[in-house]
Amino acid sequence: MRYFPIFLDLDGRDVLVAGGGEQATQKVRLLLKTSTCIWVIAECFAPELIALGVEGRIRLERRAFDAADVAGKVLVYAATGSETGNAPVIAAANAAGIPVNAVDEPQHSSFITPAIVDRNPVVVAIGTEGAAPVLAREIKARLEASLPASLGRLAEAARALRDRAALEIPDGILRRRFWERLLAGPFRAAALAGDLASSARAADTEFQSAAIEASPRGRISLIGCGPGDADLLTLKAQQRLQEADVLVVDRLVGEDVLDYARRDAERILVGKTPGGPSAGQDEINRILVREGLKGRRVARLKGGDPMIFGRAAEEMAAAQEAGIEVEVIPGVTAAHACAARIGMPVTLREKVRAFTVLTGATADGTLDHDWKALSRPGHAIAIYMGMASAGEVRARLIGAGASPKTPVVVVENGTRANERVVAADLGTLTEAIAAFGLNGPAIIFVGLDWDEAGLVRPAHVETYHPSPARWSSQQVAEATHWVMG
Ligand code: SAH
């Protein structure tokens, strides 16, 4: 982000528009939405500007621009219609340290004006940093269509209650919940409809129930945030993120996901970074209970689905023991997201009738799965946390009777920008992992075969071809010579 969006208070301040033609008129029209004092300086003026001047809505000065004109202004628009006309205006504003916008000259502007959806006092500003103004207009059109024209009325009605709310509901958390209930309930409908009597009644009812709410009740939501791609969040996860007072965040949760949370929600990072500091499970449980008991809405953000290798049981039990309401919002687990990315169902009618998720990591380091059952044909496996133990998994499966030719697919960082997919077979699994340098979070699929499913292998899947490791240096030299001509 190069341009930082802010809302500037122009009430009673002076803004200069240098120029008197069409460009200047457009800027004046926009500024007239505010209560600023608009100065327009040019040697001649378009009729619309003259009319506005006569009405006293803007101040016109018919003369050449002078550098001293920028003094005391909070914003300057260079809108003379020519680069040579704009140049002295830009120079004067820059010299005085006043933000300047030169129309159609973003390279000479220190600020740009966004596309605006105006539901005063609700204002949505949309910008693309000049990259694609048409896109900004399209977004504006969509917002115009979806935001009711009377949204401003709702905001004004809420504004009228702010002092009373601060007085009657001093607790910050309770007050936020009051506002959330108010703006979602009958008050909203009545205010949008302009029905003042009904909206006042609805507000009174909410104030009364807020008055008897002694202390806020905490709640812990274990939220499945999916494998990385924020578009895979459920609507409910987005809702809970919005409501949360505090976020307790795992390492595997994508940064984009956090954008759905309120900016002022506290963030506690408890993720385990390889080699870095991390909070143990007991510590995480303590944090959740501590925050829940404060009456806060705790969003416990977890990668994938909380119920799959997510330590959900420990966190739920800790909450239950402390008498705090706890709920689980499911997420897309890594195996399902990765299967989608490789275009491969994890079950196939008549062919793959069982699908097992298993962990390649255990507390005591022993992989005591039922390898015989797992190695039977018609059984697909997704291995989580299995990169370090891939060699052992291979040995166990083959030892239990699986063919070394059983197809395997490794999906690393599935759905993220740095996703990699490598296809190999069970016999060459560890060589493939090493050859491609895979070391991020990954799912190892065993027993999924595109051919068998009658499906096309996606183009982004890389295939591991065993290298002729046992060649002599003579053979390598010969082959190189042959390939290079
Ligand atoms: N609860 C999570 C799993 C947590 S265990 C879920 O349902 O997905 C952590 C393991 O999940 C990692 O070691 C890796 O095996 C897998 N994983 C998580 N994110 C992944 C991703 N984006 N791509 C591939 N595997 C991932």
Short mmCIF file of C-alpha atoms and ligand atoms in Angstrom, two decimals:
data_model
loop_
_atom_site.label_atom_id
_atom_site.label_comp_id
_atom_site.label_asym_id
_atom_site.label_seq_id
_atom_site.Cartn_x
_atom_site.Cartn_y
_atom_site.Cartn_z
CA MET A 1 0.00 0.00 0.00
CA ARG A 2 1.63 3.21 -1.16
CA TYR A 3 -1.32 5.55 -0.64
CA PHE A 4 -2.68 5.56 2.90
CA PRO A 5 -6.42 6.22 3.13
CA ILE A 6 -7.53 8.71 5.77
CA PHE A 7 -10.60 10.89 6.32
CA LEU A 8 -9.62 14.53 6.60
CA ASP A 9 -11.79 16.95 8.58
CA LEU A 10 -12.39 19.88 6.21
CA ASP A 11 -15.07 21.59 8.27
CA GLY A 12 -14.44 25.32 8.13
CA ARG A 13 -10.96 24.81 6.61
CA ASP A 14 -9.69 26.44 3.42
CA VAL A 15 -9.09 24.47 0.23
CA LEU A 16 -7.65 25.96 -2.93
CA VAL A 17 -8.66 24.96 -6.45
CA ALA A 18 -6.38 26.56 -9.03
CA GLY A 19 -8.15 26.64 -12.40
CA GLY A 20 -11.54 27.68 -13.73
CA GLY A 21 -12.46 25.13 -16.40
CA GLU A 22 -14.02 21.67 -16.47
CA GLN A 23 -11.37 20.00 -14.27
CA ALA A 24 -11.70 22.66 -11.62
CA THR A 25 -15.51 22.44 -11.78
CA GLN A 26 -15.38 18.68 -11.17
CA LYS A 27 -13.19 19.11 -8.10
CA VAL A 28 -15.44 21.89 -6.80
CA ARG A 29 -18.52 19.65 -7.18
CA LEU A 30 -16.81 17.00 -5.07
CA LEU A 31 -15.66 19.49 -2.43
CA LEU A 32 -19.17 20.95 -2.18
CA LYS A 33 -20.18 17.72 -0.44
CA THR A 34 -18.08 18.93 2.49
CA SER A 35 -18.40 22.01 4.65
CA THR A 36 -15.05 23.36 3.56
CA CYS A 37 -14.35 26.89 2.40
CA ILE A 38 -13.49 26.58 -1.30
CA TRP A 39 -11.22 29.15 -2.97
CA VAL A 40 -11.07 29.08 -6.76
CA ILE A 41 -8.41 31.13 -8.49
CA ALA A 42 -8.26 31.51 -12.29
CA GLU A 43 -8.27 34.13 -15.00
CA CYS A 44 -11.61 32.98 -16.34
CA PHE A 45 -14.36 30.74 -14.99
CA ALA A 46 -16.86 28.24 -16.36
CA PRO A 47 -20.50 29.40 -15.98
CA GLU A 48 -21.20 26.80 -13.29
CA LEU A 49 -18.41 28.21 -11.15
CA ILE A 50 -19.64 31.75 -11.67
CA ALA A 51 -23.11 30.71 -10.58
CA LEU A 52 -21.73 29.04 -7.44
CA GLY A 53 -19.70 32.16 -6.76
CA VAL A 54 -22.78 34.34 -7.06
CA GLU A 55 -24.65 32.05 -4.65
CA GLY A 56 -21.76 32.52 -2.22
CA ARG A 57 -21.00 28.81 -2.05
CA ILE A 58 -17.43 29.25 -3.28
CA ARG A 59 -15.01 32.18 -3.41
CA LEU A 60 -13.79 33.19 -6.86
CA GLU A 61 -10.70 35.27 -7.48
CA ARG A 62 -10.27 36.29 -11.11
CA ARG A 63 -6.52 36.63 -11.52
CA ALA A 64 -3.34 34.73 -12.19
CA PHE A 65 -2.20 32.21 -9.54
CA ASP A 66 0.35 33.50 -7.07
CA ALA A 67 2.52 31.26 -4.87
CA ALA A 68 1.23 33.11 -1.80
CA ASP A 69 -2.29 31.76 -2.57
CA VAL A 70 -1.51 28.41 -0.95
CA ALA A 71 -0.92 30.01 2.45
CA GLY A 72 -3.37 28.78 5.07
CA LYS A 73 -4.89 26.09 2.83
CA VAL A 74 -5.13 22.47 4.01
CA LEU A 75 -5.40 21.01 0.50
CA VAL A 76 -4.51 22.31 -2.94
CA TYR A 77 -5.89 21.15 -6.28
CA ALA A 78 -3.91 22.04 -9.40
CA ALA A 79 -6.72 21.89 -11.96
CA THR A 80 -5.74 24.47 -14.55
CA GLY A 81 -6.04 21.99 -17.42
CA SER A 82 -2.40 22.21 -18.45
CA GLU A 83 0.86 20.94 -17.05
CA THR A 84 2.51 24.33 -17.42
CA GLY A 85 -0.40 25.96 -15.61
CA ASN A 86 -0.25 23.33 -12.83
CA ALA A 87 3.52 23.46 -12.32
CA PRO A 88 3.71 26.67 -10.22
CA VAL A 89 0.73 25.52 -8.12
CA ILE A 90 2.39 22.17 -7.39
CA ALA A 91 5.69 23.88 -6.59
CA ALA A 92 4.08 26.36 -4.20
CA ALA A 93 2.12 23.64 -2.38
CA ASN A 94 5.17 21.42 -2.08
CA ALA A 95 7.26 24.30 -0.78
CA ALA A 96 4.64 25.00 1.87
CA GLY A 97 4.25 21.29 2.75
CA ILE A 98 0.58 21.26 1.77
CA PRO A 99 -0.88 18.10 0.18
CA VAL A 100 -1.48 18.73 -3.51
CA ASN A 101 -3.41 16.91 -6.20
CA ALA A 102 -2.57 17.74 -9.80
CA VAL A 103 -5.42 16.55 -11.99
CA ASP A 104 -4.32 13.74 -14.34
CA GLU A 105 -0.74 14.03 -13.05
CA PRO A 106 -0.47 11.38 -10.34
CA GLN A 107 3.31 11.53 -10.55
CA HIS A 108 3.15 15.17 -9.37
CA SER A 109 0.43 14.62 -6.77
CA SER A 110 1.02 13.95 -3.11
CA PHE A 111 -2.55 12.71 -2.69
CA ILE A 112 -5.21 11.27 -4.96
CA THR A 113 -8.96 11.34 -4.55
CA PRO A 114 -10.68 7.97 -4.20
CA ALA A 115 -13.94 6.91 -5.81
CA ILE A 116 -16.59 7.63 -3.22
CA VAL A 117 -19.87 6.03 -2.21
CA ASP A 118 -21.65 8.70 -0.24
CA ARG A 119 -24.27 7.79 2.33
CA ASN A 120 -23.36 10.70 4.55
CA PRO A 121 -22.16 10.25 7.28
CA VAL A 122 -21.30 6.77 5.99
CA VAL A 123 -18.66 7.22 3.30
CA VAL A 124 -16.87 4.45 1.44
CA ALA A 125 -13.67 5.43 -0.32
CA ILE A 126 -12.27 3.13 -3.03
CA GLY A 127 -8.84 3.43 -4.53
CA THR A 128 -6.59 1.41 -6.80
CA GLU A 129 -3.55 3.71 -6.49
CA GLY A 130 -4.26 4.69 -10.06
CA ALA A 131 -3.66 1.13 -11.27
CA ALA A 132 -7.18 0.48 -12.54
CA PRO A 133 -9.68 3.33 -12.10
CA VAL A 134 -12.27 1.31 -14.04
CA LEU A 135 -12.07 -1.39 -11.40
CA ALA A 136 -12.67 1.22 -8.70
CA ARG A 137 -15.74 2.40 -10.61
CA GLU A 138 -17.04 -1.14 -10.90
CA ILE A 139 -16.64 -1.70 -7.16
CA LYS A 140 -18.32 1.63 -6.53
CA ALA A 141 -21.28 0.61 -8.71
CA ARG A 142 -21.65 -2.64 -6.79
CA LEU A 143 -21.54 -0.87 -3.44
CA GLU A 144 -23.99 1.78 -4.62
CA ALA A 145 -26.41 -1.00 -5.48
CA SER A 146 -25.98 -2.90 -2.23
CA LEU A 147 -25.94 -0.10 0.37
CA PRO A 148 -29.41 1.25 1.08
CA ALA A 149 -29.85 4.94 0.26
CA SER A 150 -30.99 5.52 3.83
CA LEU A 151 -27.88 4.04 5.42
CA GLY A 152 -26.89 7.54 6.47
CA ARG A 153 -30.11 7.80 8.46
CA LEU A 154 -29.19 4.69 10.40
CA ALA A 155 -25.75 6.11 11.18
CA GLU A 156 -27.26 9.43 12.27
CA ALA A 157 -29.76 7.64 14.49
CA ALA A 158 -26.88 5.71 16.07
CA ARG A 159 -24.88 8.91 16.51
CA ALA A 160 -27.77 10.42 18.44
CA LEU A 161 -27.49 7.57 20.97
CA ARG A 162 -23.74 7.66 21.49
CA ASP A 163 -23.64 9.91 24.56
CA ARG A 164 -26.44 8.00 26.24
CA ALA A 165 -24.73 4.68 25.51
CA ALA A 166 -21.41 5.91 26.95
CA LEU A 167 -23.22 7.08 30.08
CA GLU A 168 -25.52 4.12 30.66
CA ILE A 169 -23.17 1.30 29.55
CA PRO A 170 -19.71 2.24 30.85
CA ASP A 171 -18.23 -1.24 30.24
CA GLY A 172 -16.52 -1.24 26.83
CA ILE A 173 -17.30 -4.84 25.92
CA LEU A 174 -20.93 -4.64 26.99
CA ARG A 175 -21.26 -1.42 25.03
CA ARG A 176 -19.92 -2.96 21.86
CA ARG A 177 -22.37 -5.83 22.21
CA PHE A 178 -25.17 -3.33 22.73
CA TRP A 179 -24.25 -1.64 19.46
CA GLU A 180 -24.01 -4.93 17.63
CA ARG A 181 -27.48 -5.96 18.81
CA LEU A 182 -28.90 -2.51 18.11
CA LEU A 183 -27.55 -2.25 14.59
CA ALA A 184 -28.69 -5.75 13.65
CA GLY A 185 -32.17 -5.70 15.22
CA PRO A 186 -35.49 -3.84 14.91
CA PHE A 187 -33.75 -0.51 15.52
CA ARG A 188 -31.95 -0.89 12.23
CA ALA A 189 -35.07 -1.58 10.21
CA ALA A 190 -36.95 1.29 11.85
CA ALA A 191 -34.11 3.78 11.42
CA LEU A 192 -33.58 2.81 7.78
CA ALA A 193 -37.29 3.29 7.19
CA GLY A 194 -37.16 6.69 8.88
CA ASP A 195 -39.68 5.53 11.51
CA LEU A 196 -38.40 7.61 14.44
CA ALA A 197 -40.98 6.47 17.00
CA SER A 198 -40.26 2.76 16.41
CA SER A 199 -36.51 3.22 16.37
CA ALA A 200 -36.62 5.12 19.68
CA ARG A 201 -38.72 2.32 21.19
CA ALA A 202 -36.32 -0.34 19.91
CA ALA A 203 -33.37 1.59 21.33
CA ASP A 204 -35.06 1.87 24.74
CA THR A 205 -35.62 -1.88 24.80
CA GLU A 206 -31.94 -2.52 24.07
CA PHE A 207 -30.87 -0.02 26.72
CA GLN A 208 -33.07 -1.80 29.25
CA SER A 209 -31.61 -5.21 28.52
CA ALA A 210 -28.09 -3.75 28.60
CA ALA A 211 -28.83 -2.31 32.06
CA ILE A 212 -29.61 -5.72 33.55
CA GLU A 213 -26.60 -7.40 31.91
CA ALA A 214 -24.23 -7.27 34.88
CA SER A 215 -21.04 -8.51 33.26
CA PRO A 216 -20.33 -9.71 29.76
CA ARG A 217 -20.35 -13.46 29.22
CA GLY A 218 -17.26 -14.78 27.55
CA ARG A 219 -17.27 -17.28 24.74
CA ILE A 220 -14.50 -19.25 23.11
CA SER A 221 -14.89 -20.08 19.42
CA LEU A 222 -12.49 -22.62 17.96
CA ILE A 223 -12.46 -21.44 14.39
CA GLY A 224 -11.27 -23.54 11.48
CA CYS A 225 -9.46 -21.13 9.18
CA GLY A 226 -8.69 -23.57 6.38
CA PRO A 227 -5.34 -24.34 4.82
CA GLY A 228 -4.31 -20.78 3.91
CA ASP A 229 -6.44 -19.32 1.14
CA ALA A 230 -8.74 -16.86 2.94
CA ASP A 231 -11.47 -17.44 0.35
CA LEU A 232 -11.99 -20.85 1.93
CA LEU A 233 -13.20 -19.32 5.20
CA THR A 234 -16.82 -20.08 6.00
CA LEU A 235 -19.29 -17.23 6.39
CA LYS A 236 -19.64 -18.19 10.02
CA ALA A 237 -15.88 -17.99 10.56
CA GLN A 238 -15.91 -14.48 9.06
CA GLN A 239 -18.75 -13.51 11.35
CA ARG A 240 -16.97 -14.80 14.45
CA LEU A 241 -13.76 -13.04 13.42
CA GLN A 242 -15.66 -9.78 13.18
CA GLU A 243 -17.18 -10.21 16.62
CA ALA A 244 -14.03 -11.28 18.44
CA ASP A 245 -12.50 -9.13 21.17
CA VAL A 246 -9.30 -11.14 21.16
CA LEU A 247 -7.67 -13.46 18.63
CA VAL A 248 -5.51 -16.36 19.72
CA VAL A 249 -3.70 -17.33 16.56
CA ASP A 250 -1.87 -20.43 15.30
CA ARG A 251 1.12 -20.22 13.01
CA LEU A 252 -0.56 -22.01 10.11
CA VAL A 253 -3.33 -19.41 9.92
CA GLY A 254 -2.89 -17.26 6.81
CA GLU A 255 -2.19 -13.55 7.28
CA ASP A 256 -5.13 -12.67 4.95
CA VAL A 257 -7.50 -14.41 7.32
CA LEU A 258 -6.69 -11.85 10.02
CA ASP A 259 -7.97 -9.08 7.75
CA TYR A 260 -11.49 -10.28 8.54
CA ALA A 261 -11.05 -9.46 12.21
CA ARG A 262 -11.67 -6.07 13.80
CA ARG A 263 -8.53 -3.98 13.68
CA ASP A 264 -8.70 -3.20 17.36
CA ALA A 265 -9.12 -6.81 18.46
CA GLU A 266 -6.14 -7.88 20.56
CA ARG A 267 -3.92 -10.48 18.88
CA ILE A 268 -2.10 -13.17 20.78
CA LEU A 269 0.17 -15.28 18.61
CA VAL A 270 0.70 -18.74 20.04
CA GLY A 271 1.96 -20.45 16.88
CA LYS A 272 4.85 -22.78 16.89
CA THR A 273 7.48 -21.46 14.52
CA PRO A 274 10.14 -24.04 13.74
CA GLY A 275 12.99 -23.26 16.11
CA GLY A 276 11.26 -20.12 17.39
CA PRO A 277 9.40 -19.46 20.62
CA SER A 278 5.99 -21.01 21.05
CA ALA A 279 3.39 -21.42 23.70
CA GLY A 280 2.81 -24.95 24.95
CA GLN A 281 -0.71 -26.39 24.94
CA ASP A 282 -1.17 -25.77 28.68
CA GLU A 283 -0.18 -22.16 28.21
CA ILE A 284 -2.65 -21.80 25.31
CA ASN A 285 -5.42 -23.32 27.43
CA ARG A 286 -4.60 -20.89 30.22
CA ILE A 287 -4.74 -17.92 27.82
CA LEU A 288 -8.12 -19.03 26.43
CA VAL A 289 -9.63 -19.46 29.89
CA ARG A 290 -8.13 -16.20 31.17
CA GLU A 291 -9.60 -14.22 28.26
CA GLY A 292 -12.95 -16.05 28.38
CA LEU A 293 -13.32 -15.31 32.10
CA LYS A 294 -12.81 -11.62 31.36
CA GLY A 295 -16.07 -11.85 29.44
CA ARG A 296 -14.37 -11.45 26.10
CA ARG A 297 -15.27 -13.14 22.87
CA VAL A 298 -12.26 -15.23 22.13
CA ALA A 299 -11.55 -16.34 18.57
CA ARG A 300 -9.15 -19.26 18.67
CA LEU A 301 -7.90 -19.38 15.09
CA LYS A 302 -6.64 -22.73 13.91
CA GLY A 303 -5.32 -23.98 10.61
CA GLY A 304 -7.58 -26.30 8.64
CA ASP A 305 -10.34 -27.81 10.77
CA PRO A 306 -10.08 -27.58 14.56
CA MET A 307 -11.27 -31.16 15.01
CA ILE A 308 -8.54 -32.76 12.89
CA PHE A 309 -5.11 -32.88 14.53
CA GLY A 310 -6.03 -29.55 16.09
CA ARG A 311 -5.82 -30.20 19.86
CA ALA A 312 -9.47 -29.15 19.99
CA ALA A 313 -10.29 -31.60 22.77
CA GLU A 314 -7.82 -30.04 25.21
CA GLU A 315 -9.05 -26.52 24.53
CA MET A 316 -12.72 -27.47 24.71
CA ALA A 317 -12.15 -29.36 27.97
CA ALA A 318 -10.30 -26.39 29.48
CA ALA A 319 -13.21 -24.10 28.56
CA GLN A 320 -15.83 -26.54 29.85
CA GLU A 321 -13.97 -26.97 33.11
CA ALA A 322 -13.89 -23.21 33.59
CA GLY A 323 -17.60 -22.97 32.77
CA ILE A 324 -17.03 -20.89 29.63
CA GLU A 325 -19.25 -21.37 26.60
CA VAL A 326 -17.26 -22.99 23.81
CA GLU A 327 -18.18 -23.70 20.22
CA VAL A 328 -16.46 -25.04 17.12
CA ILE A 329 -16.67 -23.48 13.68
CA PRO A 330 -15.55 -26.10 11.16
CA GLY A 331 -12.93 -25.28 8.56
CA VAL A 332 -11.65 -26.92 5.41
CA THR A 333 -9.05 -29.43 6.51
CA ALA A 334 -5.72 -29.55 4.67
CA ALA A 335 -6.36 -32.99 3.12
CA HIS A 336 -9.65 -31.89 1.56
CA ALA A 337 -8.26 -28.61 0.28
CA CYS A 338 -5.19 -30.36 -1.14
CA ALA A 339 -7.30 -33.06 -2.78
CA ALA A 340 -9.26 -30.30 -4.48
CA ARG A 341 -6.04 -28.66 -5.64
CA ILE A 342 -4.83 -31.86 -7.30
CA GLY A 343 -8.26 -32.60 -8.77
CA MET A 344 -8.44 -35.99 -7.10
CA PRO A 345 -11.36 -37.33 -5.05
CA VAL A 346 -10.27 -39.15 -1.91
CA THR A 347 -12.86 -41.87 -2.48
CA LEU A 348 -13.85 -43.48 -5.78
CA ARG A 349 -16.94 -45.55 -6.33
CA GLU A 350 -16.04 -49.25 -6.33
CA LYS A 351 -12.31 -48.44 -6.29
CA VAL A 352 -11.33 -46.45 -3.22
CA ARG A 353 -13.77 -47.28 -0.48
CA ALA A 354 -11.87 -46.18 2.57
CA PHE A 355 -9.98 -43.00 3.29
CA THR A 356 -7.84 -42.54 6.36
CA VAL A 357 -6.25 -39.41 7.75
CA LEU A 358 -3.29 -40.17 9.90
CA THR A 359 -0.50 -38.34 11.60
CA GLY A 360 3.13 -38.98 10.88
CA ALA A 361 4.10 -37.49 14.21
CA THR A 362 3.33 -38.93 17.62
CA ALA A 363 4.32 -37.80 21.06
CA ASP A 364 6.59 -40.79 21.67
CA GLY A 365 7.87 -41.05 18.09
CA THR A 366 6.41 -44.50 17.36
CA LEU A 367 4.12 -44.87 14.36
CA ASP A 368 1.89 -47.65 15.60
CA HIS A 369 -0.82 -47.62 12.94
CA ASP A 370 -2.51 -50.73 11.55
CA TRP A 371 -0.17 -50.81 8.55
CA LYS A 372 -1.64 -54.07 7.22
CA ALA A 373 -5.09 -52.53 6.87
CA LEU A 374 -3.66 -49.30 5.48
CA SER A 375 -1.65 -51.07 2.81
CA ARG A 376 -4.62 -52.90 1.31
CA PRO A 377 -5.63 -51.86 -2.20
CA GLY A 378 -8.73 -49.68 -2.33
CA HIS A 379 -7.57 -47.68 0.67
CA ALA A 380 -6.40 -44.08 0.31
CA ILE A 381 -4.42 -42.25 2.99
CA ALA A 382 -3.70 -38.60 3.75
CA ILE A 383 -0.74 -38.19 6.06
CA TYR A 384 -0.51 -35.01 8.13
CA MET A 385 2.76 -33.92 9.76
CA GLY A 386 4.46 -36.72 7.90
CA MET A 387 7.40 -35.14 6.11
CA ALA A 388 9.97 -36.00 8.76
CA SER A 389 8.78 -39.59 9.08
CA ALA A 390 8.11 -40.23 5.37
CA GLY A 391 10.90 -42.83 5.23
CA GLU A 392 9.44 -44.79 8.10
CA VAL A 393 5.92 -44.59 6.65
CA ARG A 394 7.24 -45.97 3.37
CA ALA A 395 9.09 -48.82 5.09
CA ARG A 396 6.06 -49.73 7.22
CA LEU A 397 3.63 -49.73 4.31
CA ILE A 398 5.88 -51.72 1.99
CA GLY A 399 6.74 -54.06 4.87
CA ALA A 400 3.00 -54.66 5.34
CA GLY A 401 2.58 -55.59 1.68
CA ALA A 402 1.98 -52.33 -0.22
CA SER A 403 3.49 -52.17 -3.69
CA PRO A 404 6.43 -49.74 -4.07
CA LYS A 405 4.60 -48.63 -7.22
CA THR A 406 1.65 -47.30 -5.17
CA PRO A 407 1.17 -43.70 -6.31
CA VAL A 408 1.92 -40.91 -3.84
CA VAL A 409 1.32 -37.17 -4.18
CA VAL A 410 2.85 -34.59 -1.86
CA VAL A 411 1.06 -31.23 -1.63
CA GLU A 412 3.17 -28.63 0.16
CA ASN A 413 1.62 -25.30 1.26
CA GLY A 414 -1.64 -26.28 -0.42
CA THR A 415 -3.83 -23.32 -1.57
CA ARG A 416 -1.09 -20.84 -0.66
CA ALA A 417 0.88 -18.72 -3.11
CA ASN A 418 3.91 -20.98 -2.66
CA GLU A 419 2.03 -24.26 -3.20
CA ARG A 420 3.99 -27.15 -4.72
CA VAL A 421 2.73 -30.53 -5.79
CA VAL A 422 4.98 -33.49 -6.49
CA ALA A 423 3.85 -36.90 -7.76
CA ALA A 424 6.03 -39.93 -7.13
CA ASP A 425 5.50 -43.50 -5.96
CA LEU A 426 5.82 -45.07 -2.54
CA GLY A 427 9.21 -46.58 -3.39
CA THR A 428 10.73 -43.16 -4.21
CA LEU A 429 8.82 -40.97 -1.72
CA THR A 430 11.73 -39.73 0.37
CA GLU A 431 13.98 -39.20 -2.66
CA ALA A 432 11.21 -37.09 -4.23
CA ILE A 433 10.82 -34.99 -1.07
CA ALA A 434 14.58 -34.41 -0.94
CA ALA A 435 14.96 -33.78 -4.68
CA PHE A 436 12.29 -31.06 -4.68
CA GLY A 437 13.43 -29.65 -1.34
CA LEU A 438 9.95 -29.91 0.16
CA ASN A 439 10.02 -28.82 3.81
CA GLY A 440 6.85 -26.82 4.46
CA PRO A 441 3.55 -28.09 5.82
CA ALA A 442 2.39 -30.82 3.47
CA ILE A 443 -0.11 -33.59 2.97
CA ILE A 444 1.21 -36.89 1.64
CA PHE A 445 -1.48 -38.76 -0.25
CA VAL A 446 -0.97 -42.48 -0.72
CA GLY A 447 -3.05 -44.54 -3.12
CA LEU A 448 -4.67 -41.84 -5.24
CA ASP A 449 -4.28 -42.33 -8.97
CA TRP A 450 -5.56 -39.95 -11.66
CA ASP A 451 -5.43 -42.65 -14.33
CA GLU A 452 -7.43 -45.06 -12.24
CA ALA A 453 -10.02 -42.37 -11.62
CA GLY A 454 -10.15 -41.52 -15.32
CA LEU A 455 -9.09 -37.97 -14.53
CA VAL A 456 -6.57 -35.54 -15.94
CA ARG A 457 -3.49 -34.77 -13.86
CA PRO A 458 -3.36 -30.97 -13.41
CA ALA A 459 -0.52 -29.23 -15.24
CA HIS A 460 1.01 -27.78 -12.07
CA VAL A 461 1.80 -31.24 -10.67
CA GLU A 462 5.53 -31.94 -10.91
CA THR A 463 6.63 -35.52 -11.39
CA TYR A 464 9.58 -37.08 -9.67
CA HIS A 465 11.79 -39.11 -12.01
CA PRO A 466 14.42 -41.10 -10.12
CA SER A 467 17.84 -39.78 -11.04
CA PRO A 468 20.43 -42.28 -12.29
CA ALA A 469 22.18 -42.04 -8.94
CA ARG A 470 24.34 -45.08 -9.43
CA TRP A 471 25.87 -43.91 -12.72
CA SER A 472 29.62 -43.62 -12.84
CA SER A 473 31.12 -40.23 -13.56
CA GLN A 474 32.04 -41.65 -16.97
CA GLN A 475 28.36 -42.43 -17.70
CA VAL A 476 27.30 -38.96 -16.53
CA ALA A 477 29.90 -37.34 -18.77
CA GLU A 478 28.71 -39.42 -21.70
CA ALA A 479 25.07 -38.60 -21.11
CA THR A 480 25.85 -34.90 -20.73
CA HIS A 481 27.81 -34.98 -23.93
CA TRP A 482 24.93 -36.73 -25.68
CA VAL A 483 22.25 -34.33 -24.37
CA MET A 484 24.25 -31.17 -25.00
CA GLY A 485 25.29 -32.37 -28.46
N1 SAH B 1 -6.10 -28.87 11.83
C1 SAH B 1 -5.29 -28.86 10.63
C2 SAH B 1 -4.09 -29.75 10.75
C3 SAH B 1 -3.08 -29.28 11.73
S1 SAH B 1 -1.70 -30.35 11.84
C4 SAH B 1 -6.17 -29.25 9.44
O1 SAH B 1 -7.30 -29.66 9.61
O2 SAH B 1 -5.71 -29.08 8.31
C5 SAH B 1 -0.55 -29.52 10.80
C6 SAH B 1 -0.39 -30.29 9.52
O3 SAH B 1 -1.46 -29.99 8.63
C7 SAH B 1 0.84 -29.94 8.74
O4 SAH B 1 1.98 -30.62 9.23
C8 SAH B 1 0.46 -30.44 7.36
O5 SAH B 1 0.55 -31.85 7.29
C9 SAH B 1 -1.01 -30.08 7.31
N2 SAH B 1 -1.23 -28.78 6.65
C10 SAH B 1 -1.67 -27.65 7.20
N3 SAH B 1 -1.78 -26.67 6.29
C11 SAH B 1 -1.40 -27.21 5.12
C12 SAH B 1 -1.32 -26.74 3.77
N4 SAH B 1 -1.63 -25.46 3.47
N5 SAH B 1 -0.90 -27.58 2.80
C13 SAH B 1 -0.58 -28.85 3.11
N6 SAH B 1 -0.65 -29.36 4.34
C14 SAH B 1 -1.05 -28.57 5.35
#
